Short mmCIF file of C-alpha atoms and ligand atoms in Angstrom, two decimals:
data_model
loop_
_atom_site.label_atom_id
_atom_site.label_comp_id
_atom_site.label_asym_id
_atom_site.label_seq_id
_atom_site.Cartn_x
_atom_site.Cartn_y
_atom_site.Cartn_z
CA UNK A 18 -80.16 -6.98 -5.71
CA UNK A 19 -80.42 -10.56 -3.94
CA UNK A 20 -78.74 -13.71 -5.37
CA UNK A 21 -80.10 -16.44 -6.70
CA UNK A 22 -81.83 -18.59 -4.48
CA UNK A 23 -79.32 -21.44 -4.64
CA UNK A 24 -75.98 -19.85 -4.22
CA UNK A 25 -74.51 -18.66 -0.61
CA UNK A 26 -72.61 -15.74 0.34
CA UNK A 27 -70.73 -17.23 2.91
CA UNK A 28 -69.86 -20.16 0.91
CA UNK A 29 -68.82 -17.82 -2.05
CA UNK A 30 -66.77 -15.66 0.31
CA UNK A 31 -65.17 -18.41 1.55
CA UNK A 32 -63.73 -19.45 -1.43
CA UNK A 33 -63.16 -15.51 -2.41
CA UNK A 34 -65.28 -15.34 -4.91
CA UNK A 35 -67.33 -12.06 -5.55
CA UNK A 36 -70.72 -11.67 -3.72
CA UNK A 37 -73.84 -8.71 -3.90
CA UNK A 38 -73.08 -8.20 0.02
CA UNK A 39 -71.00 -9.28 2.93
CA UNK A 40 -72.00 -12.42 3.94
CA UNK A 41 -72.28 -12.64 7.93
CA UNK A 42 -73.47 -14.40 11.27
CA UNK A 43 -72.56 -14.27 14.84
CA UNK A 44 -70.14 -17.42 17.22
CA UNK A 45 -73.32 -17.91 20.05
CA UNK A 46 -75.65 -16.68 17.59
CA UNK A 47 -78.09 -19.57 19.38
CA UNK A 48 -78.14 -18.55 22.89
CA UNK A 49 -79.37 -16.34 25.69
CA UNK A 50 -80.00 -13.52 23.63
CA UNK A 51 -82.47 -14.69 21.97
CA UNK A 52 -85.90 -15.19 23.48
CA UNK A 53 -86.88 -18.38 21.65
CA UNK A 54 -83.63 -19.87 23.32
CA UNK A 55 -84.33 -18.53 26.82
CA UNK A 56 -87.82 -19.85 26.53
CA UNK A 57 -86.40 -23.75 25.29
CA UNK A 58 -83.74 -23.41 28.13
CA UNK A 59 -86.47 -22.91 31.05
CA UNK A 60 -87.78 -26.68 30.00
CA UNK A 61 -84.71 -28.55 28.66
CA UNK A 62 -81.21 -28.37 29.98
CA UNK A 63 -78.31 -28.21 27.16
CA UNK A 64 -77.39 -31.58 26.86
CA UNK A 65 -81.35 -32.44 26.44
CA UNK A 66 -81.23 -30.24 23.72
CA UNK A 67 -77.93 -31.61 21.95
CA UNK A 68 -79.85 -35.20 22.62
CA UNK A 69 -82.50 -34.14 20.52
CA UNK A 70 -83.12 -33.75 16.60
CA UNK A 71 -86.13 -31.57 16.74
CA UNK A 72 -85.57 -29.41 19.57
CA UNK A 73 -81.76 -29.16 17.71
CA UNK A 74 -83.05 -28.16 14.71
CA UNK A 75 -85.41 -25.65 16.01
CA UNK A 76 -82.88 -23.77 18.42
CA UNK A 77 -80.42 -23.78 15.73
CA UNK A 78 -83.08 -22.13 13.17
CA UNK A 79 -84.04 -19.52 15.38
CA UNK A 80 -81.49 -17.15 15.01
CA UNK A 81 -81.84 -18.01 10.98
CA UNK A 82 -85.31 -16.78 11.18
CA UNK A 83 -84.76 -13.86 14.30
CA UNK A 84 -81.79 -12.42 12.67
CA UNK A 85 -81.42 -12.97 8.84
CA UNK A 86 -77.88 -14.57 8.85
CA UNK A 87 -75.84 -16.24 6.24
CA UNK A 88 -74.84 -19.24 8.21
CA UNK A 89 -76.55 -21.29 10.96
CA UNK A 90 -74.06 -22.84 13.43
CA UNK A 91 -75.12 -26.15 14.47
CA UNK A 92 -76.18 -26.22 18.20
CA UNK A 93 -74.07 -28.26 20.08
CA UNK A 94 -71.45 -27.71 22.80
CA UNK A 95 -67.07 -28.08 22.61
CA UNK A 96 -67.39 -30.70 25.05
CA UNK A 97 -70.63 -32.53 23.25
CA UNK A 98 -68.04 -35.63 21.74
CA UNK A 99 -66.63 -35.70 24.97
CA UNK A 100 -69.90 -36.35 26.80
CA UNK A 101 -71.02 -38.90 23.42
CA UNK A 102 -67.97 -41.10 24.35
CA UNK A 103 -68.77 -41.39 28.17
CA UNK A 104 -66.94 -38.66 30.38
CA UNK A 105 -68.35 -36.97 32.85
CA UNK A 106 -68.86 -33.43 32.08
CA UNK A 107 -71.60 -31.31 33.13
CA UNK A 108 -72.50 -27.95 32.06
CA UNK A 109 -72.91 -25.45 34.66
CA UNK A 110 -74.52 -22.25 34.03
CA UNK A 111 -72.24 -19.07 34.43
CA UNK A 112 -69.23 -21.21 34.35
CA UNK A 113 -69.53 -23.77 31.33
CA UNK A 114 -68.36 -27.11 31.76
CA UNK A 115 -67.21 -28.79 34.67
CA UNK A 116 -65.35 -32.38 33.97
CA UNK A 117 -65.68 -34.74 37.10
CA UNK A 118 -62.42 -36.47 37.11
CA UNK A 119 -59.79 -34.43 34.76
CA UNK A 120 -57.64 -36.40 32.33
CA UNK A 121 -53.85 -35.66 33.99
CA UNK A 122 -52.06 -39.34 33.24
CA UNK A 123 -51.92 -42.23 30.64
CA UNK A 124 -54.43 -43.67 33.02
CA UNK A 125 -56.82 -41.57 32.82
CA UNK A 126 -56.49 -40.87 29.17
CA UNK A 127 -57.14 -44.73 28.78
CA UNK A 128 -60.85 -43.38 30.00
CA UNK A 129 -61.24 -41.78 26.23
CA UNK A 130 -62.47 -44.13 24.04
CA UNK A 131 -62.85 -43.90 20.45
CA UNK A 132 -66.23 -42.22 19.27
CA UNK A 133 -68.80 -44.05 17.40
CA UNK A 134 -70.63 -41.30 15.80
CA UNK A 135 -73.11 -43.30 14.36
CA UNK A 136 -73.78 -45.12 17.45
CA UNK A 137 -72.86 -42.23 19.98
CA UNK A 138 -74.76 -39.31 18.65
CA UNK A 139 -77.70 -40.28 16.25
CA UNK A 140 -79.89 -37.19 17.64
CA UNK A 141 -76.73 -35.12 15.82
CA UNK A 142 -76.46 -36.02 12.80
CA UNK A 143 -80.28 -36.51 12.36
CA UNK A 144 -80.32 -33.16 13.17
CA UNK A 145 -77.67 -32.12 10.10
CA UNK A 146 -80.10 -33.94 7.71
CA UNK A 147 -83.04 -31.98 9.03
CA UNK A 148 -81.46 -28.76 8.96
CA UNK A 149 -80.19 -29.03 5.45
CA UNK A 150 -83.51 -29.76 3.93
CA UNK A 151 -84.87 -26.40 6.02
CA UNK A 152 -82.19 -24.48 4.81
CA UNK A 153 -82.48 -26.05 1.03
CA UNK A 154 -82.54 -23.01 -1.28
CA UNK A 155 -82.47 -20.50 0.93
CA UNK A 156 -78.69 -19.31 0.81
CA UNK A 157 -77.83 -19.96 4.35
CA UNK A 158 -75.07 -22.54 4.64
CA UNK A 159 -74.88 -24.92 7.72
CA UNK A 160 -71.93 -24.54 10.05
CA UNK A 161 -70.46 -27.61 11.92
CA UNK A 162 -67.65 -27.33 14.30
CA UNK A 163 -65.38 -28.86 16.85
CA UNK A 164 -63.14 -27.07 19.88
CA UNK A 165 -59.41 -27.21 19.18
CA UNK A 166 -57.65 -30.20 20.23
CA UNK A 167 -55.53 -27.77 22.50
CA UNK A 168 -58.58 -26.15 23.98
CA UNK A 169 -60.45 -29.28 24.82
CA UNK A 170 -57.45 -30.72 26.27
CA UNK A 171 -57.46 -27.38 28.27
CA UNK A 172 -60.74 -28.42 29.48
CA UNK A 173 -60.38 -31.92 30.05
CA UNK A 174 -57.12 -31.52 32.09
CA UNK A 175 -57.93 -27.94 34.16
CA UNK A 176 -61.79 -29.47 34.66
CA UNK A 177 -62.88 -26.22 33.76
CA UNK A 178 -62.32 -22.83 32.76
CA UNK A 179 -59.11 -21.45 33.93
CA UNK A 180 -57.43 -17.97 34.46
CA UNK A 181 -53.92 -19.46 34.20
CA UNK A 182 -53.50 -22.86 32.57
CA UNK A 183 -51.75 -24.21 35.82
CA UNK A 184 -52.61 -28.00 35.01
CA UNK A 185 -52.05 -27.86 31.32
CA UNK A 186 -48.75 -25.71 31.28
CA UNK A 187 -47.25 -28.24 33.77
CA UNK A 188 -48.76 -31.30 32.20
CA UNK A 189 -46.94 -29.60 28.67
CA UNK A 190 -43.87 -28.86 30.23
CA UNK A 191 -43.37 -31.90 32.41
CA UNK A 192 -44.71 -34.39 30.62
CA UNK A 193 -44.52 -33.95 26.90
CA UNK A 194 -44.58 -37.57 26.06
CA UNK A 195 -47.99 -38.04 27.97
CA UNK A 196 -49.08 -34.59 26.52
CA UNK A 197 -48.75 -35.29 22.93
CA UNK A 198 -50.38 -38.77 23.45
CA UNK A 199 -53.60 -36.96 25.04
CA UNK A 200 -53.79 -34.02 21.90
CA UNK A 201 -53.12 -37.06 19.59
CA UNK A 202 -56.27 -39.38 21.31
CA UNK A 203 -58.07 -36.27 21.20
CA UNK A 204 -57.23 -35.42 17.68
CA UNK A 205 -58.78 -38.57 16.32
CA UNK A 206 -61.81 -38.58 18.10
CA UNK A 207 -62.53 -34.78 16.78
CA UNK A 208 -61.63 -35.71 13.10
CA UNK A 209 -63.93 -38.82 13.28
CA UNK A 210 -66.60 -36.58 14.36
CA UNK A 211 -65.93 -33.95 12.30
CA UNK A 212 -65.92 -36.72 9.49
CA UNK A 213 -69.85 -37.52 10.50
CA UNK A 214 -70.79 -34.08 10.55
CA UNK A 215 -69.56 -33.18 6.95
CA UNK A 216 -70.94 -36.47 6.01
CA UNK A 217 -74.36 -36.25 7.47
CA UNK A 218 -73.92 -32.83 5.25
CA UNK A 219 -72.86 -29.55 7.03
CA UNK A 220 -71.31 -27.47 4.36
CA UNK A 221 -68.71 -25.26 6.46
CA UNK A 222 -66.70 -26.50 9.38
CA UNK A 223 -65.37 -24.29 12.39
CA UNK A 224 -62.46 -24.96 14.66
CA UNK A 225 -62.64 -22.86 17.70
CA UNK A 226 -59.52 -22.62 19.34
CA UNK A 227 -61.14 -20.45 21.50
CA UNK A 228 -57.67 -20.32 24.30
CA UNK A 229 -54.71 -20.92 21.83
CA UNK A 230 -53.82 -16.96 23.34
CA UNK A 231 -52.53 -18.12 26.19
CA UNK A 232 -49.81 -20.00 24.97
CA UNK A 233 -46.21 -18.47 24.02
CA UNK A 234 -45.71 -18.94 20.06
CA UNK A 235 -42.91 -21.77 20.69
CA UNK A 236 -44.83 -23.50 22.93
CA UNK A 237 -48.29 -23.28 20.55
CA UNK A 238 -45.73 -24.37 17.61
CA UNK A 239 -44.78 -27.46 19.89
CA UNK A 240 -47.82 -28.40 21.23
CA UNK A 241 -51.05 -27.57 19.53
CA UNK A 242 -49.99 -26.55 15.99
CA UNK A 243 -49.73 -29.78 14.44
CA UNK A 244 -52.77 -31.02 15.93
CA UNK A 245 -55.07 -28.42 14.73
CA UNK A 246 -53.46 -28.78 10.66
CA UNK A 247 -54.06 -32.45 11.21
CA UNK A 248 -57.45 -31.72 11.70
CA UNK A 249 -57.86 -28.96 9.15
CA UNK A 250 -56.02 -30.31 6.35
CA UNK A 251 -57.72 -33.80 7.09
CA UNK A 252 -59.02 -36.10 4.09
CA UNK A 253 -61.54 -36.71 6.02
CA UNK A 254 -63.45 -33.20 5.67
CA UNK A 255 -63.81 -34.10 2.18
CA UNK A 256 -62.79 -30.47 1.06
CA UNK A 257 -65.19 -28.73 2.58
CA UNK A 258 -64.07 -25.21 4.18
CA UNK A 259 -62.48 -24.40 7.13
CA UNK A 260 -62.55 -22.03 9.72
CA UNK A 261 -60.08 -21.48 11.44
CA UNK A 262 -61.19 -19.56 14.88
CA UNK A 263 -58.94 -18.39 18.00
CA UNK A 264 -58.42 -15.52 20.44
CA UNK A 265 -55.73 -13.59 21.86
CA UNK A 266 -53.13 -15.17 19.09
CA UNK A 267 -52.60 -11.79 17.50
CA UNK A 268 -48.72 -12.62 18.57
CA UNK A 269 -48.75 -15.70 16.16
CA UNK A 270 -51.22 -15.12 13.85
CA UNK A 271 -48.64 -16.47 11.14
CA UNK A 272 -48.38 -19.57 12.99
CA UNK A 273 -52.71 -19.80 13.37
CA UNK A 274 -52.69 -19.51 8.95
CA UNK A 275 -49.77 -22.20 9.23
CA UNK A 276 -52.06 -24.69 10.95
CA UNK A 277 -54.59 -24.08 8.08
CA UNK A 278 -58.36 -23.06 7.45
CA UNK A 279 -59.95 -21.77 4.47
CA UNK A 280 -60.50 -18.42 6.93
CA UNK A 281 -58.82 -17.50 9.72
CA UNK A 282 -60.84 -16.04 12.20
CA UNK A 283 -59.50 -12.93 14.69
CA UNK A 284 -60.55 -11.31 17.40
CA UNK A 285 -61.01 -7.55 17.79
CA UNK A 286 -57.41 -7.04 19.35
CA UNK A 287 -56.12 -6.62 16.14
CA UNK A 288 -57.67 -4.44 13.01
CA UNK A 289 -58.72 -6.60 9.96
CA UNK A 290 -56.73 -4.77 7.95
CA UNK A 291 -53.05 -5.73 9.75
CA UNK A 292 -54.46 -8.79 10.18
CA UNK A 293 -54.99 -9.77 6.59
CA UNK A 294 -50.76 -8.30 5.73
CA UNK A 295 -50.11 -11.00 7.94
CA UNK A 296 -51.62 -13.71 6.95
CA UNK A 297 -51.45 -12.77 3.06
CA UNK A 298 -54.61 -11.93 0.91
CA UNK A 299 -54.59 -15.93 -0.57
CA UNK A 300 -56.87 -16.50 2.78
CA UNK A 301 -60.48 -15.34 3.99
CA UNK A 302 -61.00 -13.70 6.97
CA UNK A 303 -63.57 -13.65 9.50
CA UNK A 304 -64.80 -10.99 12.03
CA UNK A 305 -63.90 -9.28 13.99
CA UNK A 306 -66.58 -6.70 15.71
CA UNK A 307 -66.03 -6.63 20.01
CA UNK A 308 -68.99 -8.46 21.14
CA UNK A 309 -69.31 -5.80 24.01
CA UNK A 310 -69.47 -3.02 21.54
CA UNK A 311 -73.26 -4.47 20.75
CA UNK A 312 -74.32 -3.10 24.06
CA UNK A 313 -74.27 0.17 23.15
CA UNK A 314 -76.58 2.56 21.34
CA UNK A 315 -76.99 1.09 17.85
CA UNK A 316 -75.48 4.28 15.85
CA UNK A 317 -72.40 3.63 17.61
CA UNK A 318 -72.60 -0.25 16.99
CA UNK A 319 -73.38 0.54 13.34
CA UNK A 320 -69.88 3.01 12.80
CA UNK A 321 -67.98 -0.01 14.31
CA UNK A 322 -69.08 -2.50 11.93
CA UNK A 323 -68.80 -0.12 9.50
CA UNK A 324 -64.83 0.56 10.33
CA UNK A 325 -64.94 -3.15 10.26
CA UNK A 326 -66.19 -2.99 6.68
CA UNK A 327 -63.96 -0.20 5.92
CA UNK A 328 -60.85 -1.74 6.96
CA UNK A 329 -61.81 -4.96 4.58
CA UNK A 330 -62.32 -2.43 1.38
CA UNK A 331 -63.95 -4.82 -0.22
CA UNK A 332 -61.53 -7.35 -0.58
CA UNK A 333 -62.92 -10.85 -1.67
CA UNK A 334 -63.41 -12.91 1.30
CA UNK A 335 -64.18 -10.98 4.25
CA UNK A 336 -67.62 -12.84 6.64
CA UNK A 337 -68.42 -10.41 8.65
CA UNK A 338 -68.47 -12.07 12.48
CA UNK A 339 -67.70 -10.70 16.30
CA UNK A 340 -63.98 -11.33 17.28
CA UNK A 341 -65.82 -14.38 19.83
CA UNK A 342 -69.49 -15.17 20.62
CA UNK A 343 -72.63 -13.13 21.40
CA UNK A 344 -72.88 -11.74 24.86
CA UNK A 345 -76.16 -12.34 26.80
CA UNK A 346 -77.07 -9.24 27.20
CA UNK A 347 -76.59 -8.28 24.01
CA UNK A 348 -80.27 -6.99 22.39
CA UNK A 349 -81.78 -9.02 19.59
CA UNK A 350 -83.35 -5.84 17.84
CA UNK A 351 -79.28 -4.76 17.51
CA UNK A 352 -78.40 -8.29 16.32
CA UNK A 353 -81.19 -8.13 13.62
CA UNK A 354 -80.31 -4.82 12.69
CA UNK A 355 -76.78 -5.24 12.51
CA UNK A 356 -77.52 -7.97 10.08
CA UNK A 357 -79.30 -5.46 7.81
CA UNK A 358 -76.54 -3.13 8.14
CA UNK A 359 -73.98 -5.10 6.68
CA UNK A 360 -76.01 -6.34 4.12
CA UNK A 361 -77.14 -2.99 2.88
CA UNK A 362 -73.64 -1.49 3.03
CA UNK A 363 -72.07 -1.16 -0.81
CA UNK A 364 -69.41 -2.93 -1.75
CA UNK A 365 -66.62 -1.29 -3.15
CA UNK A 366 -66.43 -1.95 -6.75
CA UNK A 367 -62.18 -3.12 -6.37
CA UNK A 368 -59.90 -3.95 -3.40
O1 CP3 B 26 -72.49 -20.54 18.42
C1 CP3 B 26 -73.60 -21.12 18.57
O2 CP3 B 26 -74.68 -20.50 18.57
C2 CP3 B 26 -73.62 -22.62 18.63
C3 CP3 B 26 -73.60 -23.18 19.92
C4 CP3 B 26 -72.33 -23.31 20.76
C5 CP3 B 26 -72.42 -23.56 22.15
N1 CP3 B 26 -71.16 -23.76 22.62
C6 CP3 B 26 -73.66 -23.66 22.93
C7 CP3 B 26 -73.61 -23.18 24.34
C8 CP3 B 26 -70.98 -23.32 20.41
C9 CP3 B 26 -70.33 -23.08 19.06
C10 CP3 B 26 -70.26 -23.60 21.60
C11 CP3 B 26 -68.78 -23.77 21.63
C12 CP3 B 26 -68.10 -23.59 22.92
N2 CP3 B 26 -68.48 -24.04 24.16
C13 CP3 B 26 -66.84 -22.99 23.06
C14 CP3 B 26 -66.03 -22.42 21.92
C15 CP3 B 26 -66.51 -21.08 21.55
C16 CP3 B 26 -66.20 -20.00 22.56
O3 CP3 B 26 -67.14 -19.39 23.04
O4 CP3 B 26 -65.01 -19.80 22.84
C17 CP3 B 26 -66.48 -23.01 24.42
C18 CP3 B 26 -65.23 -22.44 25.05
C19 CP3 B 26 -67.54 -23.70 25.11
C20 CP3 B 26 -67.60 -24.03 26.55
C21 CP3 B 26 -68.79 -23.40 27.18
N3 CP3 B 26 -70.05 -23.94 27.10
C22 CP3 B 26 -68.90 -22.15 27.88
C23 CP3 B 26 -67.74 -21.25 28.20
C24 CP3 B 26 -70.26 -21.97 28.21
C25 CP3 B 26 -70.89 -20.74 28.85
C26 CP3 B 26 -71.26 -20.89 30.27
C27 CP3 B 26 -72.29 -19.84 30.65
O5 CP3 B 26 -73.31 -20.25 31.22
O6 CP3 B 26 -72.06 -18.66 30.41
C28 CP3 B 26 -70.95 -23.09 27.73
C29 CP3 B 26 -72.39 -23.33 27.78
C30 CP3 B 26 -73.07 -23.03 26.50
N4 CP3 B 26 -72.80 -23.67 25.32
C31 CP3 B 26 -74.06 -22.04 26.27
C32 CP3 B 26 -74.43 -22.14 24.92
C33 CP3 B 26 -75.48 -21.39 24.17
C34 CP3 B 26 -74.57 -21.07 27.33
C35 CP3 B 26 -76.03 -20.97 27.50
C36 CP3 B 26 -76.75 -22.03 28.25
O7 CP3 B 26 -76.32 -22.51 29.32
O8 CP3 B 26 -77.85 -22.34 27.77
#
């Protein structure tokens, strides 16, 4: 049985309300796996794409149309905002981005200014307007998101991706006053462009707080907690769901439902089912299927997601997701059928 043209599953199980199937969709759903992508990618670097409606549009579709999911994640990059408002950041493949000069004093957070959406990324939010009217009665709700104000920071003061967090720790620990002034410029700027993206009309928004896991639970208490509930409990989202994505924060998952989100979003180092007793059935929850587990054979990817499903039993509320994004290498004929798998799988008739 399908639903009605007009409803969505992901939207439904967001708000834990019953649905025919498990709603679902994959973090780097748009990417190297798929062809289409890899074939856009060999005549436009990223940041031509995120400066472009159409080509936005299309790359975020594809996986919509390759793969049958419930949600289509706008295409767009953590440190896209960043780049609208003038820093230099490029993004290098195999590595991610690089930031020129990172942000380690007052002076050099004077650099971030405030972001103009309107003015700063037009291509964007063109892009939101175009995608909703693809999507219009088909089911599949649009995803906007934003990185964490901790992780960007992480980014903006390492430069790039980092093993240990030897800038940020110190800048933390050191300097707390100039530390809580960066996460607090940051903060604004990321609910201001959240703000145009739920405005220009994405229906679901995303925090990825994709390195929150390396931080002891005092010190993520301290200094990112109350950055990321400013964001997710923010008037300016208009009540429109949240979720609430990290890794490696099965230590403090109490304190990750704390900061907020409609879901909360885990990784596979914890099983859904301990997961949800800890942060209480009043909350959805996304994922959490290892990425690397889609390498292998696909009846040994399908009794995974199954377990997955299993350990849910049914409970309203559960989006099926991976526990972080696609890998590369991962094959789209395992994506698609994944898809179907989850779909076709019965619900239970109670939790
Ligand atoms: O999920 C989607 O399909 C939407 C697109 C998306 C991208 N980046 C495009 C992208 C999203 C949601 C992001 C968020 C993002 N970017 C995060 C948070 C999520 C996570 O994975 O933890 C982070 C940490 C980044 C920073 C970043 N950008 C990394 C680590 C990389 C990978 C570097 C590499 O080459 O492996 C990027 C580049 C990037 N952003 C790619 C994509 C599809 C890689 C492919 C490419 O270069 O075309």
């Amino acid at each position: 049985m399908t639903e009605p043209a007009a409803g969505s599953r992901l939207l439904d199980a967001l708000r834990r309300r019953r649905v025919d199937c498990t709603p679902v969709w994959f973090m780097r759903q748009a990417g190297r796996a798929l062809p289409g992508y890899r074939r856009i990618r060999e005549r436009y670097r990223l940041l031509d794409i995120c400066a472009d409606a159409d080509l936005t549009t299309q790359v975020t579709l594809e996986p919509v149309h390759a793969l049958g999911v419930d949600g289509a994640i706008l295409f767009a990059d953590i440190t896209t905002p960043l780049i609208a408002v003038g820093l230099e950041i490029d993004i290098v493949e195999g590595v991610g981005p690089v930031v020129e000069r990172p942000i380690r004093t007052s002076e050099d957070i004077a650099r971030i200014r405030a972001l103009d959406p309107q003015a700063d990324m037009p291509a964007q939010l063109q892009a939101i307007g175009m995608l909703r009217s693809e999507l219009s009665g088909s089911g599949v709700a649009l995803i906007g998101f934003a990185g964490a104000p901790f992780t960007v920071a992480s980014y903006l003061i390492e430069g790039r991706a980092t093993r240990d967090f030897l800038n940020t720790k110190r800048l933390m620990h050191e300097a707390p006053e100039v530390w809580h002034q960066l996460l607090d410029r940051l903060t604004g700027l990321l609910e201001n462009y959240l703000k145009a993206q739920v405005a220009a009309g994405v229906q679901v928004v995303q925090l990825f707080d994709s390195w929150a896991g390396a931080l002891a639970p005092r010190d993520y208490r301290r200094f990112a907690l109350p950055y990321s509930r400013r964001l997710l409990t923010s008037p300016a989202l208009d009540d429109t769901p949240t979720i609430h994505f990290s890794t490696g924060t099965a230590g403090f998952l109490e304190l990750i439902r704390e900061a907020g989100g409609t879901a909360v979003s885990v990784d596979w180092r914890i099983s859904l089912d301990s997961a949800w007793a800890r942060v209480g059935q009043d909350v959805a929850l996304q994922g959490n299927l290892d990425p690397l587990v889609l390498l292998a054979p696909f009846p040994t990817v399908r009794s995974e997601a199954m377990a997955i499903l299993d350990a849910a039993r049914g409970r309203p509320g559960h989006i099926f997701n991976l526990g972080h994004g696609v890998h590369p290498a991962t094959p789209v004929e395992t994506l698609r059928q994944l898809v179907d798998a989850v779909h076709e799988r019965p619900l239970p008739v109670a939790a």
